[in-house]
Amino acid sequence: MYNLYSLRIKRPFVSTKHKFYVLIVCLLIGSSITADENVAPATIHDKKGNWNIQWGYNRDYYTQSDINFRGPGYNYSLKSVDARDKPESFKADVYLNPTKFEIPQYNLKFSYFFTDRFFLSFGEDHMKYVVTQGQPVKYSGYIDPGVIAKNQMALSTEAALFIYLFPNHVQEMAGYHGGDQTIALTPDILKYEHTDGLNYLFLDFGWITPLYTSSDGLSGLSLVSSIGGGPVVCRSDVRVLGKGQNNNFHLSGYGVSGYVATRYEFSRTYFLEFGGKGGYIDLTDVLTTGGSNRASQNFGFLELILSGGIAI
C-alpha cells in the first residue's frame, strides 16, 4: 500500500527544487543580459583587426629634373627639365567603366589596423609624367654624329615632320657640350613620357588621430598620416633624337614618401578622404629606344588625392 502522507511530503520538496533550478537559470540569463548591456557599442575608433580598402584619383606636380641619356655612341644630360601630369578629362565611359580603370591617374590602397590607431598599408599610385614640349634646356655630354644619322633612319612621325621643316636643329646636339648650350625640346630632340604609368608601389606605416566624433560614435573627422616607400614601375614612351618606342612595363627605380589626409567616416563603414602625398623618386633604369639604351633621373613629387573607401 502506498504511503499517501509521505508522497504529499515529497511533492512540495520536488516543487521547491524545480523552482530553485528555474531561479538559477533566470539569474544566469539576467547576468548575461546585464553583461551584454555593459559592453560599449562599437564606434569608428574601434579599428583593431579591420581592413580598409580605398580607391581614388590624383593630380601630380613634379620638381625639375636632370635627365641623363646613355647608349652606344652617346652619354649626355638635359638640365632642369620641366614635366607635368596628364589627367584624363572626365568622361562617364572612362571613370564609371570598370574595364577602363587604369586610364585615369588613380590610387588604390589596402590598410590593416593592428591596433585601434596604427596600421600598415600597401597599394599603388598610378601617376603620369610628361616632359613639356618646346621648353628650352641646357645640356652637356657627348653625342656621336653617327648616332643622329642612324636615328634618322627610323624616325617617328612627329620627329620626321619637324626634321623636314627644321633640318639643322637636331644637328646642334652632335659632338661634345660643356653645359652652356641651350636647345628647345621639340619632337626631333625628345619625347619623354611615363603615361602608361609612373607606378609607385608602396608599403606604408601609418596612424590615425581623431579630431571630432559624433555623439553616437558612428561618424567623425580624423587626421591620417603615413610614411613609407617602395619600387617604381614605369611604362615609358620615349623618342631620343627622333627614334624610340613605347616600352614595356619595367622596374625603373624606387620612391619614398609621406602622406597626410583628412578623413570623414560615416556609418562606421564608409569614409571619404582628401590628402596630399609628397616624396622623392629616383629612376635609375628607364627604358628608352631599345637594346642597352637607357635614361635616368630623380625628382620630387606632390600628389593631391581624393579617395573613398570601406572598412571591413
Short mmCIF file of C-alpha atoms in Angstrom, two decimals:
data_model
loop_
_atom_site.label_atom_id
_atom_site.label_comp_id
_atom_site.label_asym_id
_atom_site.label_seq_id
_atom_site.Cartn_x
_atom_site.Cartn_y
_atom_site.Cartn_z
CA MET A 1 0.00 0.00 0.00
CA TYR A 2 1.33 3.44 -0.90
CA ASN A 3 2.03 5.88 1.89
CA LEU A 4 -0.04 8.85 0.75
CA TYR A 5 1.27 11.05 3.51
CA SER A 6 4.88 10.55 2.57
CA LEU A 7 4.00 11.24 -1.09
CA ARG A 8 2.36 14.51 -0.11
CA ILE A 9 5.51 15.46 1.82
CA LYS A 10 7.78 14.80 -1.16
CA ARG A 11 5.79 16.82 -3.68
CA PRO A 12 6.48 20.22 -2.06
CA PHE A 13 10.18 19.30 -1.90
CA VAL A 14 10.28 18.46 -5.63
CA SER A 15 8.43 21.65 -6.48
CA THR A 16 10.84 23.76 -4.42
CA LYS A 17 13.85 22.11 -6.11
CA HIS A 18 12.44 22.90 -9.54
CA LYS A 19 11.82 26.46 -8.50
CA PHE A 20 15.42 26.71 -7.33
CA TYR A 21 16.71 25.47 -10.69
CA VAL A 22 14.48 27.94 -12.51
CA LEU A 23 15.76 30.74 -10.28
CA ILE A 24 19.40 29.85 -11.02
CA VAL A 25 18.73 29.79 -14.76
CA CYS A 26 16.97 33.15 -14.58
CA LEU A 27 19.87 34.65 -12.66
CA LEU A 28 22.35 33.37 -15.22
CA ILE A 29 20.29 34.73 -18.10
CA GLY A 30 19.83 38.01 -16.31
CA SER A 31 23.53 38.37 -15.58
CA SER A 32 24.29 37.58 -19.21
CA ILE A 33 21.86 40.23 -20.38
CA THR A 34 23.32 42.71 -17.92
CA ALA A 35 26.85 41.89 -19.11
CA ASP A 36 25.82 42.45 -22.74
CA GLU A 37 24.27 45.78 -21.79
CA ASN A 38 27.52 46.83 -20.14
CA VAL A 39 29.56 46.21 -23.32
CA ALA A 40 30.06 49.55 -25.09
CA PRO A 41 28.76 49.59 -28.68
CA ALA A 42 31.43 49.70 -31.39
CA THR A 43 32.43 53.15 -32.69
CA ILE A 44 34.59 54.46 -35.52
CA HIS A 45 37.55 54.32 -33.13
CA ASP A 46 37.33 50.52 -32.71
CA LYS A 47 39.58 49.66 -35.63
CA LYS A 48 41.83 46.87 -34.41
CA GLY A 49 41.70 43.92 -36.80
CA ASN A 50 39.86 45.88 -39.50
CA TRP A 51 40.80 46.23 -43.16
CA ASN A 52 40.25 49.43 -45.13
CA ILE A 53 40.02 49.36 -48.92
CA GLN A 54 40.06 52.66 -50.79
CA TRP A 55 40.11 53.96 -54.35
CA GLY A 56 40.67 57.47 -55.64
CA TYR A 57 42.18 59.83 -58.19
CA ASN A 58 45.13 62.22 -58.14
CA ARG A 59 46.72 65.33 -59.60
CA ASP A 60 50.52 65.36 -59.69
CA TYR A 61 53.23 68.01 -59.56
CA TYR A 62 56.95 67.47 -60.12
CA THR A 63 60.17 69.33 -59.46
CA GLN A 64 62.60 69.99 -62.30
CA SER A 65 64.83 67.06 -63.14
CA ASP A 66 68.17 66.43 -64.85
CA ILE A 67 67.66 63.53 -67.28
CA ASN A 68 70.68 61.50 -68.41
CA PHE A 69 70.58 59.52 -71.66
CA ARG A 70 73.17 56.88 -72.43
CA GLY A 71 73.78 54.20 -75.01
CA PRO A 72 76.26 53.16 -77.68
CA GLY A 73 77.82 56.37 -79.02
CA TYR A 74 76.26 58.86 -76.62
CA ASN A 75 76.07 59.93 -72.99
CA TYR A 76 74.52 63.31 -72.29
CA SER A 77 72.23 65.10 -69.83
CA LEU A 78 69.40 67.58 -70.22
CA LYS A 79 69.33 70.04 -67.32
CA SER A 80 66.40 71.24 -65.18
CA VAL A 81 63.69 69.68 -67.31
CA ASP A 82 60.07 70.60 -66.57
CA ALA A 83 57.34 67.95 -66.57
CA ARG A 84 53.64 67.74 -65.73
CA ASP A 85 50.97 65.13 -65.21
CA LYS A 86 48.32 64.11 -67.75
CA PRO A 87 44.91 63.77 -66.11
CA GLU A 88 42.10 62.22 -68.12
CA SER A 89 39.24 64.61 -68.76
CA PHE A 90 36.07 63.46 -67.05
CA LYS A 91 34.08 61.03 -69.18
CA ALA A 92 31.45 58.68 -67.80
CA ASP A 93 32.64 55.98 -70.19
CA VAL A 94 36.08 56.10 -68.54
CA TYR A 95 35.55 56.96 -64.87
CA LEU A 96 32.43 54.82 -64.45
CA ASN A 97 33.63 51.90 -66.56
CA PRO A 98 35.42 49.20 -64.52
CA THR A 99 37.16 47.88 -67.65
CA LYS A 100 38.96 51.21 -68.10
CA PHE A 101 40.04 51.78 -64.52
CA GLU A 102 43.73 52.03 -65.47
CA ILE A 103 43.28 55.05 -67.79
CA PRO A 104 42.90 57.92 -65.23
CA GLN A 105 45.52 58.78 -62.63
CA TYR A 106 44.26 56.54 -59.84
CA ASN A 107 45.16 55.43 -56.32
CA LEU A 108 44.49 52.02 -54.79
CA LYS A 109 45.26 51.25 -51.13
CA PHE A 110 44.68 48.43 -48.63
CA SER A 111 45.22 49.12 -44.91
CA TYR A 112 45.24 46.79 -41.89
CA PHE A 113 44.83 48.18 -38.36
CA PHE A 114 46.92 46.16 -35.93
CA THR A 115 45.75 48.49 -33.13
CA ASP A 116 42.86 50.94 -32.96
CA ARG A 117 45.23 53.70 -34.07
CA PHE A 118 48.17 52.23 -36.02
CA PHE A 119 48.07 50.50 -39.39
CA LEU A 120 50.12 49.12 -42.27
CA SER A 121 49.06 49.89 -45.82
CA PHE A 122 50.13 48.90 -49.30
CA GLY A 123 48.96 49.83 -52.76
CA GLU A 124 49.66 51.68 -55.98
CA ASP A 125 49.75 55.33 -57.00
CA HIS A 126 49.26 55.41 -60.78
CA MET A 127 50.77 58.77 -61.74
CA LYS A 128 51.68 60.15 -65.15
CA TYR A 129 54.79 62.13 -66.10
CA VAL A 130 55.14 64.10 -69.34
CA VAL A 131 58.14 66.27 -70.28
CA THR A 132 56.83 69.63 -71.51
CA GLN A 133 57.39 70.08 -75.24
CA GLY A 134 59.14 73.20 -76.55
CA GLN A 135 60.89 74.20 -73.34
CA PRO A 136 64.50 75.45 -73.63
CA VAL A 137 67.04 73.47 -71.57
CA LYS A 138 70.80 73.37 -71.18
CA TYR A 139 72.63 70.14 -71.99
CA SER A 140 76.04 68.59 -71.54
CA GLY A 141 77.87 65.44 -72.65
CA TYR A 142 78.71 63.74 -75.94
CA ILE A 143 76.73 62.51 -78.94
CA ASP A 144 78.42 60.79 -81.87
CA PRO A 145 77.16 62.36 -85.13
CA GLY A 146 76.69 58.81 -86.41
CA VAL A 147 74.03 58.22 -83.74
CA ILE A 148 71.96 61.11 -85.10
CA ALA A 149 72.32 59.84 -88.66
CA LYS A 150 71.34 56.31 -87.60
CA ASN A 151 68.29 57.52 -85.65
CA GLN A 152 67.08 59.47 -88.65
CA MET A 153 66.67 56.18 -90.49
CA ALA A 154 63.91 55.16 -88.02
CA LEU A 155 62.13 58.39 -87.22
CA SER A 156 58.79 58.71 -85.51
CA THR A 157 56.10 60.55 -87.45
CA GLU A 158 56.20 63.71 -85.33
CA ALA A 159 60.01 63.82 -85.43
CA ALA A 160 60.11 63.32 -89.20
CA LEU A 161 57.85 66.31 -89.80
CA PHE A 162 59.94 68.56 -87.55
CA ILE A 163 63.25 67.45 -89.11
CA TYR A 164 61.82 68.13 -92.56
CA LEU A 165 60.88 71.67 -91.52
CA PHE A 166 64.00 72.37 -89.40
CA PRO A 167 66.74 70.00 -90.67
CA ASN A 168 69.63 71.62 -88.76
CA HIS A 169 68.01 71.68 -85.34
CA VAL A 170 68.94 68.15 -84.23
CA GLN A 171 72.45 68.53 -85.65
CA GLU A 172 73.19 71.03 -82.88
CA MET A 173 73.32 68.08 -80.47
CA ALA A 174 76.29 66.39 -82.20
CA GLY A 175 79.72 66.43 -80.52
CA TYR A 176 80.88 67.46 -77.05
CA HIS A 177 78.99 70.00 -74.95
CA GLY A 178 80.02 71.55 -71.65
CA GLY A 179 76.60 72.60 -70.36
CA ASP A 180 76.35 76.17 -71.63
CA GLN A 181 74.40 75.35 -74.79
CA THR A 182 70.60 75.60 -74.82
CA ILE A 183 68.18 73.72 -77.05
CA ALA A 184 64.39 73.54 -77.34
CA LEU A 185 62.86 70.12 -76.61
CA THR A 186 60.99 69.67 -79.86
CA PRO A 187 59.94 66.21 -81.18
CA ASP A 188 63.21 65.73 -83.10
CA ILE A 189 65.15 66.12 -79.84
CA LEU A 190 62.97 64.40 -77.25
CA LYS A 191 59.62 62.92 -76.44
CA TYR A 192 59.66 61.51 -72.91
CA GLU A 193 56.57 60.25 -71.06
CA HIS A 194 55.67 57.80 -68.31
CA THR A 195 51.99 57.96 -69.26
CA ASP A 196 51.06 54.29 -69.09
CA GLY A 197 52.31 54.62 -65.63
CA LEU A 198 54.71 56.19 -63.25
CA ASN A 199 53.51 53.43 -60.96
CA TYR A 200 54.61 53.86 -57.36
CA LEU A 201 54.10 50.63 -55.37
CA PHE A 202 54.31 51.48 -51.69
CA LEU A 203 54.30 49.95 -48.23
CA ASP A 204 53.45 52.48 -45.51
CA PHE A 205 53.33 52.62 -41.74
CA GLY A 206 50.58 54.95 -40.56
CA TRP A 207 48.47 56.26 -37.72
CA ILE A 208 45.11 57.96 -37.35
CA THR A 209 44.31 60.82 -34.96
CA PRO A 210 40.65 61.60 -34.07
CA LEU A 211 39.66 65.26 -34.46
CA TYR A 212 35.89 65.11 -33.97
CA THR A 213 33.43 62.31 -33.15
CA SER A 214 29.64 62.40 -33.23
CA SER A 215 27.71 61.68 -30.02
CA ASP A 216 26.76 58.17 -31.19
CA GLY A 217 30.34 57.37 -32.21
CA LEU A 218 29.32 56.32 -35.73
CA SER A 219 30.79 59.24 -37.65
CA GLY A 220 33.61 61.68 -37.25
CA LEU A 221 36.63 63.50 -38.61
CA SER A 222 40.22 62.24 -38.32
CA LEU A 223 43.75 63.07 -39.42
CA VAL A 224 45.51 60.24 -41.28
CA SER A 225 49.31 60.18 -41.55
CA SER A 226 51.78 57.67 -43.00
CA ILE A 227 55.34 57.26 -44.24
CA GLY A 228 56.80 54.61 -46.50
CA GLY A 229 58.37 53.69 -49.80
CA GLY A 230 58.70 51.08 -52.49
CA PRO A 231 59.56 50.30 -56.12
CA VAL A 232 58.51 52.35 -59.13
CA VAL A 233 57.44 50.52 -62.29
CA CYS A 234 57.32 52.63 -65.45
CA ARG A 235 55.94 52.14 -68.89
CA SER A 236 57.87 54.80 -70.78
CA ASP A 237 57.02 56.23 -74.20
CA VAL A 238 60.31 57.74 -75.38
CA ARG A 239 61.83 59.20 -78.57
CA VAL A 240 65.51 60.15 -78.35
CA LEU A 241 66.87 62.21 -81.26
CA GLY A 242 63.86 61.16 -83.28
CA LYS A 243 63.94 57.42 -82.62
CA GLY A 244 62.18 55.42 -79.90
CA GLN A 245 59.24 53.34 -78.82
CA ASN A 246 56.53 52.79 -76.24
CA ASN A 247 58.33 50.38 -73.94
CA ASN A 248 57.03 47.54 -71.80
CA PHE A 249 56.47 47.82 -68.05
CA HIS A 250 59.85 47.88 -66.32
CA LEU A 251 61.16 48.16 -62.76
CA SER A 252 62.82 51.54 -63.14
CA GLY A 253 63.64 52.74 -59.62
CA TYR A 254 62.20 53.47 -56.19
CA GLY A 255 60.41 56.13 -54.20
CA VAL A 256 59.93 57.31 -50.61
CA SER A 257 57.04 59.44 -49.39
CA GLY A 258 54.92 60.89 -46.62
CA TYR A 259 51.14 61.26 -46.63
CA VAL A 260 48.72 63.45 -44.66
CA ALA A 261 44.94 63.49 -45.16
CA THR A 262 41.66 64.44 -43.55
CA ARG A 263 39.16 61.58 -43.34
CA TYR A 264 35.41 61.78 -42.75
CA GLU A 265 33.89 58.47 -41.59
CA PHE A 266 30.17 57.74 -41.55
CA SER A 267 28.02 54.72 -40.64
CA ARG A 268 31.22 53.22 -39.18
CA THR A 269 31.74 51.55 -42.56
CA TYR A 270 32.34 54.17 -45.23
CA PHE A 271 34.74 57.09 -45.46
CA LEU A 272 35.91 59.91 -47.72
CA GLU A 273 39.49 61.14 -47.66
CA PHE A 274 41.33 64.15 -49.10
CA GLY A 275 45.07 64.44 -48.69
CA GLY A 276 48.49 65.13 -50.08
CA LYS A 277 51.48 62.86 -50.60
CA GLY A 278 54.95 64.30 -51.05
CA GLY A 279 58.13 62.40 -51.78
CA TYR A 280 61.18 61.63 -53.85
CA ILE A 281 61.53 59.27 -56.82
CA ASP A 282 64.85 58.00 -58.20
CA LEU A 283 64.60 56.32 -61.60
CA THR A 284 67.93 54.66 -62.30
CA ASP A 285 66.98 52.41 -65.22
CA VAL A 286 64.40 53.84 -67.65
CA LEU A 287 63.94 52.03 -70.98
CA THR A 288 64.24 54.34 -73.99
CA THR A 289 64.97 53.28 -77.61
CA GLY A 290 65.62 49.56 -77.13
CA GLY A 291 68.71 47.44 -76.53
CA SER A 292 71.10 48.83 -73.91
CA ASN A 293 69.87 52.41 -74.32
CA ARG A 294 68.74 53.85 -71.00
CA ALA A 295 67.82 57.04 -69.17
CA SER A 296 67.95 58.01 -65.50
CA GLN A 297 66.56 60.87 -63.43
CA ASN A 298 65.35 61.82 -59.95
CA PHE A 299 62.78 64.35 -58.81
CA GLY A 300 60.43 65.36 -56.05
CA PHE A 301 56.69 64.97 -56.40
CA LEU A 302 53.44 66.08 -54.81
CA GLU A 303 50.12 64.27 -55.21
CA LEU A 304 46.72 65.65 -54.29
CA ILE A 305 44.44 62.66 -53.71
CA LEU A 306 40.68 62.36 -53.33
CA SER A 307 39.51 58.87 -52.42
CA GLY A 308 36.69 56.91 -50.87
CA GLY A 309 36.73 53.64 -49.00
CA ILE A 310 35.08 50.95 -46.97
CA ALA A 311 36.01 49.33 -43.65
CA ILE A 312 35.61 45.57 -43.33
#
